[in-house]
mmCIF file of N, CA, C and O in Angstrom:
data_model
loop_
_atom_site.group_PDB
_atom_site.id
_atom_site.type_symbol
_atom_site.label_atom_id
_atom_site.label_comp_id
_atom_site.label_asym_id
_atom_site.label_seq_id
_atom_site.Cartn_x
_atom_site.Cartn_y
_atom_site.Cartn_z
ATOM 1 N N MET A 258 62.942 181.024 51.201
ATOM 2 C CA MET A 258 63.731 181.080 50.149
ATOM 3 C C MET A 258 63.091 180.516 48.571
ATOM 4 O O MET A 258 63.549 181.536 47.874
ATOM 5 N N ASN A 259 62.496 179.631 49.115
ATOM 6 C CA ASN A 259 61.387 179.033 47.126
ATOM 7 C C ASN A 259 60.650 180.280 47.409
ATOM 8 O O ASN A 259 60.313 180.717 45.852
ATOM 9 N N LYS A 260 60.257 181.301 47.992
ATOM 10 C CA LYS A 260 59.270 182.014 47.774
ATOM 11 C C LYS A 260 59.653 183.617 47.458
ATOM 12 O O LYS A 260 59.280 183.979 46.356
ATOM 13 N N TYR A 261 61.375 183.380 47.638
ATOM 14 C CA TYR A 261 61.905 184.443 46.959
ATOM 15 C C TYR A 261 62.942 184.269 45.692
ATOM 16 O O TYR A 261 62.248 185.459 44.415
ATOM 17 N N LEU A 262 62.735 183.361 45.293
ATOM 18 C CA LEU A 262 63.091 182.673 44.109
ATOM 19 C C LEU A 262 61.571 182.847 43.129
ATOM 20 O O LEU A 262 61.783 183.265 42.174
ATOM 21 N N SER A 263 60.621 182.271 43.432
ATOM 22 C CA SER A 263 59.484 182.141 42.917
ATOM 23 C C SER A 263 59.045 183.771 42.353
ATOM 24 O O SER A 263 58.496 184.281 41.241
ATOM 25 N N PHE A 264 59.356 184.642 43.527
ATOM 26 C CA PHE A 264 58.990 186.118 42.987
ATOM 27 C C PHE A 264 60.041 186.483 41.897
ATOM 28 O O PHE A 264 59.009 186.917 41.057
ATOM 29 N N PHE A 265 61.238 186.518 42.036
ATOM 30 C CA PHE A 265 62.237 186.866 40.719
ATOM 31 C C PHE A 265 61.764 186.442 39.488
ATOM 32 O O PHE A 265 62.023 186.653 38.562
ATOM 33 N N LYS A 266 61.233 185.125 39.538
ATOM 34 C CA LYS A 266 61.180 183.935 38.404
ATOM 35 C C LYS A 266 59.435 184.752 37.717
ATOM 36 O O LYS A 266 59.243 184.817 36.754
ATOM 37 N N SER A 267 58.779 185.173 38.090
ATOM 38 C CA SER A 267 57.618 184.939 37.937
ATOM 39 C C SER A 267 57.551 186.908 37.923
ATOM 40 O O SER A 267 56.331 187.232 37.444
ATOM 41 N N SER A 268 57.757 187.851 38.630
ATOM 42 C CA SER A 268 57.660 189.355 38.231
ATOM 43 C C SER A 268 58.038 189.476 37.089
ATOM 44 O O SER A 268 58.552 188.871 36.218
ATOM 45 N N SER A 269 57.648 190.961 36.694
ATOM 46 C CA SER A 269 57.923 191.293 35.654
ATOM 47 C C SER A 269 59.023 191.857 35.394
ATOM 48 O O SER A 269 59.425 192.356 36.377
ATOM 49 N N PRO A 270 59.340 192.148 34.656
ATOM 50 C CA PRO A 270 60.769 192.656 34.159
ATOM 51 C C PRO A 270 60.716 193.784 34.896
ATOM 52 O O PRO A 270 61.999 195.213 35.096
ATOM 53 N N PHE A 271 59.723 195.089 34.441
ATOM 54 C CA PHE A 271 59.599 196.280 34.927
ATOM 55 C C PHE A 271 59.723 196.389 36.398
ATOM 56 O O PHE A 271 60.399 197.579 37.007
ATOM 57 N N LEU A 272 59.109 195.628 36.627
ATOM 58 C CA LEU A 272 59.454 195.340 38.475
ATOM 59 C C LEU A 272 60.200 195.561 38.958
ATOM 60 O O LEU A 272 60.838 196.104 40.263
ATOM 61 N N LEU A 273 61.218 194.379 38.708
ATOM 62 C CA LEU A 273 62.807 194.229 38.846
ATOM 63 C C LEU A 273 63.576 195.429 38.723
ATOM 64 O O LEU A 273 64.433 196.098 39.133
ATOM 65 N N ILE A 274 63.445 196.118 37.346
ATOM 66 C CA ILE A 274 63.828 197.326 37.238
ATOM 67 C C ILE A 274 63.933 198.295 38.634
ATOM 68 O O ILE A 274 64.721 199.242 38.732
ATOM 69 N N ALA A 275 62.595 198.384 38.703
ATOM 70 C CA ALA A 275 62.261 199.433 39.637
ATOM 71 C C ALA A 275 62.659 199.072 41.254
ATOM 72 O O ALA A 275 63.014 200.217 41.323
ATOM 73 N N ILE A 276 63.024 197.844 41.155
ATOM 74 C CA ILE A 276 63.459 197.965 42.782
ATOM 75 C C ILE A 276 64.930 197.394 42.507
ATOM 76 O O ILE A 276 65.761 198.512 43.418
ATOM 77 N N SER A 277 65.726 197.759 41.582
ATOM 78 C CA SER A 277 66.987 197.904 41.465
ATOM 79 C C SER A 277 66.994 199.220 41.509
ATOM 80 O O SER A 277 68.034 200.173 42.001
ATOM 81 N N VAL A 278 66.679 200.061 40.798
ATOM 82 C CA VAL A 278 66.412 201.626 40.975
ATOM 83 C C VAL A 278 66.694 202.195 42.544
ATOM 84 O O VAL A 278 67.043 202.712 42.542
ATOM 85 N N ALA A 279 65.378 201.845 42.871
ATOM 86 C CA ALA A 279 65.152 201.579 44.214
ATOM 87 C C ALA A 279 66.905 201.306 45.215
ATOM 88 O O ALA A 279 66.781 201.739 46.510
ATOM 89 N N LEU A 280 66.705 200.036 44.916
ATOM 90 C CA LEU A 280 68.180 199.360 45.663
ATOM 91 C C LEU A 280 69.391 200.868 45.524
ATOM 92 O O LEU A 280 70.025 200.860 46.189
ATOM 93 N N GLY A 281 69.422 200.558 44.148
ATOM 94 C CA GLY A 281 70.832 201.758 43.678
ATOM 95 C C GLY A 281 70.793 203.690 44.361
ATOM 96 O O GLY A 281 71.702 203.857 44.881
ATOM 97 N N PHE A 282 69.469 203.647 44.742
ATOM 98 C CA PHE A 282 69.461 205.084 45.459
ATOM 99 C C PHE A 282 69.415 205.177 46.790
ATOM 100 O O PHE A 282 70.072 205.805 47.732
ATOM 101 N N LEU A 283 69.179 203.924 47.232
ATOM 102 C CA LEU A 283 69.457 203.569 49.127
ATOM 103 C C LEU A 283 70.880 203.510 49.092
ATOM 104 O O LEU A 283 71.287 203.855 50.169
ATOM 105 N N ALA A 284 71.481 202.631 48.256
ATOM 106 C CA ALA A 284 72.884 202.623 48.500
ATOM 107 C C ALA A 284 73.926 203.846 48.064
ATOM 108 O O ALA A 284 74.537 204.365 48.836
ATOM 109 N N LYS A 285 72.844 205.085 46.986
ATOM 110 C CA LYS A 285 73.966 206.160 47.268
ATOM 111 C C LYS A 285 73.674 207.501 48.434
ATOM 112 O O LYS A 285 74.321 207.663 48.820
ATOM 113 N N PHE A 286 72.686 206.829 49.287
ATOM 114 C CA PHE A 286 72.375 207.701 50.297
ATOM 115 C C PHE A 286 73.309 207.016 51.406
ATOM 116 O O PHE A 286 73.366 207.851 52.497
ATOM 117 N N ILE A 287 73.556 205.697 51.868
ATOM 118 C CA ILE A 287 73.880 205.342 52.692
ATOM 119 C C ILE A 287 75.749 205.270 52.624
ATOM 120 O O ILE A 287 76.268 204.598 53.259
ATOM 121 N N GLU A 288 75.997 205.777 51.086
ATOM 122 C CA GLU A 288 77.494 205.609 50.942
ATOM 123 C C GLU A 288 77.987 206.077 52.029
ATOM 124 O O GLU A 288 79.513 205.994 52.131
ATOM 125 N N LYS A 289 77.951 207.179 52.536
ATOM 126 C CA LYS A 289 79.064 207.914 52.920
ATOM 127 C C LYS A 289 79.379 206.929 54.925
ATOM 128 O O LYS A 289 80.466 207.216 54.728
ATOM 129 N N ARG A 290 78.231 206.827 55.174
ATOM 130 C CA ARG A 290 78.723 206.217 56.765
ATOM 131 C C ARG A 290 78.843 204.415 56.381
ATOM 132 O O ARG A 290 79.245 204.145 56.864
ATOM 133 N N PHE A 291 78.118 204.153 55.524
ATOM 134 C CA PHE A 291 78.516 202.397 55.093
ATOM 135 C C PHE A 291 78.648 202.228 53.919
ATOM 136 O O PHE A 291 78.551 201.356 53.283
ATOM 137 N N THR A 292 80.229 202.438 53.982
ATOM 138 C CA THR A 292 80.464 201.937 52.584
ATOM 139 C C THR A 292 80.349 200.529 51.754
ATOM 140 O O THR A 292 80.662 200.408 50.572
ATOM 141 N N ASP A 293 80.733 199.725 53.177
ATOM 142 C CA ASP A 293 80.754 198.162 52.347
ATOM 143 C C ASP A 293 79.125 197.756 51.859
ATOM 144 O O ASP A 293 78.670 196.619 51.421
ATOM 145 N N ILE A 294 78.321 198.337 52.826
ATOM 146 C CA ILE A 294 76.710 197.922 52.444
ATOM 147 C C ILE A 294 76.811 198.548 51.425
ATOM 148 O O ILE A 294 75.522 197.792 50.673
ATOM 149 N N ALA A 295 76.912 199.568 51.066
ATOM 150 C CA ALA A 295 76.457 200.292 50.199
ATOM 151 C C ALA A 295 77.275 199.681 48.804
ATOM 152 O O ALA A 295 76.545 199.306 47.362
ATOM 153 N N MET A 296 78.434 199.404 48.999
ATOM 154 C CA MET A 296 78.958 198.648 48.033
ATOM 155 C C MET A 296 78.366 197.536 47.083
ATOM 156 O O MET A 296 77.908 196.842 46.039
ATOM 157 N N GLY A 297 77.670 196.432 48.455
ATOM 158 C CA GLY A 297 77.169 195.415 48.560
ATOM 159 C C GLY A 297 75.677 195.790 48.078
ATOM 160 O O GLY A 297 75.337 194.848 46.853
ATOM 161 N N LEU A 298 75.257 196.967 48.106
ATOM 162 C CA LEU A 298 73.598 197.130 47.332
ATOM 163 C C LEU A 298 73.908 197.503 45.933
ATOM 164 O O LEU A 298 73.007 197.367 44.853
ATOM 165 N N GLN A 299 74.978 198.104 46.022
ATOM 166 C CA GLN A 299 75.257 198.657 44.685
ATOM 167 C C GLN A 299 75.716 197.375 43.578
ATOM 168 O O GLN A 299 75.098 197.226 42.382
ATOM 169 N N LEU A 300 76.332 196.511 44.033
ATOM 170 C CA LEU A 300 76.245 195.248 43.145
ATOM 171 C C LEU A 300 75.280 193.898 43.404
ATOM 172 O O LEU A 300 74.665 194.046 42.146
ATOM 173 N N LEU A 301 74.059 194.064 44.086
ATOM 174 C CA LEU A 301 72.761 193.636 44.256
ATOM 175 C C LEU A 301 71.972 194.372 42.777
ATOM 176 O O LEU A 301 71.593 193.901 41.753
ATOM 177 N N THR A 302 72.338 195.757 43.045
ATOM 178 C CA THR A 302 71.490 196.755 42.185
ATOM 179 C C THR A 302 71.894 196.177 40.388
ATOM 180 O O THR A 302 71.231 195.962 39.700
ATOM 181 N N PHE A 303 72.993 195.734 40.681
ATOM 182 C CA PHE A 303 73.269 196.057 38.910
ATOM 183 C C PHE A 303 72.840 194.462 38.297
ATOM 184 O O PHE A 303 72.881 194.226 37.424
ATOM 185 N N ILE A 304 73.420 193.729 38.881
ATOM 186 C CA ILE A 304 72.805 192.075 38.721
ATOM 187 C C ILE A 304 71.429 192.333 38.336
ATOM 188 O O ILE A 304 70.915 191.533 37.753
ATOM 189 N N LEU A 305 70.540 192.266 39.453
ATOM 190 C CA LEU A 305 68.955 192.520 39.403
ATOM 191 C C LEU A 305 68.563 193.382 38.081
ATOM 192 O O LEU A 305 67.911 192.715 37.381
ATOM 193 N N PHE A 306 69.621 194.350 37.666
ATOM 194 C CA PHE A 306 69.071 195.469 36.444
ATOM 195 C C PHE A 306 69.727 194.255 34.998
ATOM 196 O O PHE A 306 68.881 194.427 34.303
ATOM 197 N N VAL A 307 70.657 193.920 35.281
ATOM 198 C CA VAL A 307 71.126 192.598 34.427
ATOM 199 C C VAL A 307 69.693 191.890 34.169
ATOM 200 O O VAL A 307 69.840 191.183 32.721
ATOM 201 N N TYR A 308 69.426 191.191 34.665
ATOM 202 C CA TYR A 308 68.903 190.197 35.193
ATOM 203 C C TYR A 308 67.777 190.490 34.483
ATOM 204 O O TYR A 308 66.858 189.648 33.569
ATOM 205 N N ALA A 309 66.766 191.432 34.906
ATOM 206 C CA ALA A 309 65.557 192.322 34.292
ATOM 207 C C ALA A 309 65.666 192.702 32.921
ATOM 208 O O ALA A 309 64.810 192.343 31.892
ATOM 209 N N LEU A 310 66.889 193.003 32.575
ATOM 210 C CA LEU A 310 67.311 193.464 31.231
ATOM 211 C C LEU A 310 66.983 192.130 30.058
ATOM 212 O O LEU A 310 66.710 192.075 29.413
ATOM 213 N N ILE A 311 67.461 191.131 30.605
ATOM 214 C CA ILE A 311 67.867 189.767 29.692
ATOM 215 C C ILE A 311 66.087 189.589 30.204
ATOM 216 O O ILE A 311 65.838 188.848 28.919
ATOM 217 N N ARG A 312 65.530 189.037 31.015
ATOM 218 C CA ARG A 312 64.108 188.731 31.089
ATOM 219 C C ARG A 312 63.475 189.303 29.848
ATOM 220 O O ARG A 312 62.634 188.980 29.406
ATOM 221 N N PHE A 313 63.239 191.212 30.362
ATOM 222 C CA PHE A 313 62.790 191.627 28.778
ATOM 223 C C PHE A 313 63.124 191.513 27.612
ATOM 224 O O PHE A 313 62.331 191.126 26.792
ATOM 225 N N PHE A 314 64.448 191.516 27.299
ATOM 226 C CA PHE A 314 64.771 191.213 25.773
ATOM 227 C C PHE A 314 64.775 189.567 25.508
ATOM 228 O O PHE A 314 63.522 189.530 24.167
ATOM 229 N N ASN A 315 64.393 188.628 26.555
ATOM 230 C CA ASN A 315 63.942 187.005 25.790
ATOM 231 C C ASN A 315 62.287 187.215 25.799
ATOM 232 O O ASN A 315 62.047 186.543 25.078
ATOM 233 N N SER A 316 61.876 188.239 26.495
ATOM 234 C CA SER A 316 60.366 187.933 26.280
ATOM 235 C C SER A 316 59.797 188.540 24.968
ATOM 236 O O SER A 316 58.975 188.605 24.482
ATOM 237 N N ILE A 317 60.386 189.970 24.289
ATOM 238 C CA ILE A 317 60.435 190.375 23.176
ATOM 239 C C ILE A 317 60.746 189.701 21.885
ATOM 240 O O ILE A 317 59.988 189.498 20.731
ATOM 241 N N PHE A 318 61.834 188.923 21.889
ATOM 242 C CA PHE A 318 62.270 188.188 21.110
ATOM 243 C C PHE A 318 61.947 186.603 20.916
ATOM 244 O O PHE A 318 62.294 185.575 20.123
ATOM 245 N N LYS A 319 61.132 186.250 22.070
ATOM 246 C CA LYS A 319 60.207 184.977 21.818
ATOM 247 C C LYS A 319 59.591 184.630 20.554
ATOM 248 O O LYS A 319 58.764 185.313 20.072
#
């Protein structure tokens, strides 16, 4: 668990945005068959995208 948290804390915001976009596309592809999983992936995508934007703006205005 600590490895995952340290990955998200140390990675760049652009990498996090790329991961969230990839998860968003994956969620759209599986939306027809697995709606619950797709909704969970979309929620994870939104949270990751907002976290990446916050980290990006914090790095600019520091």
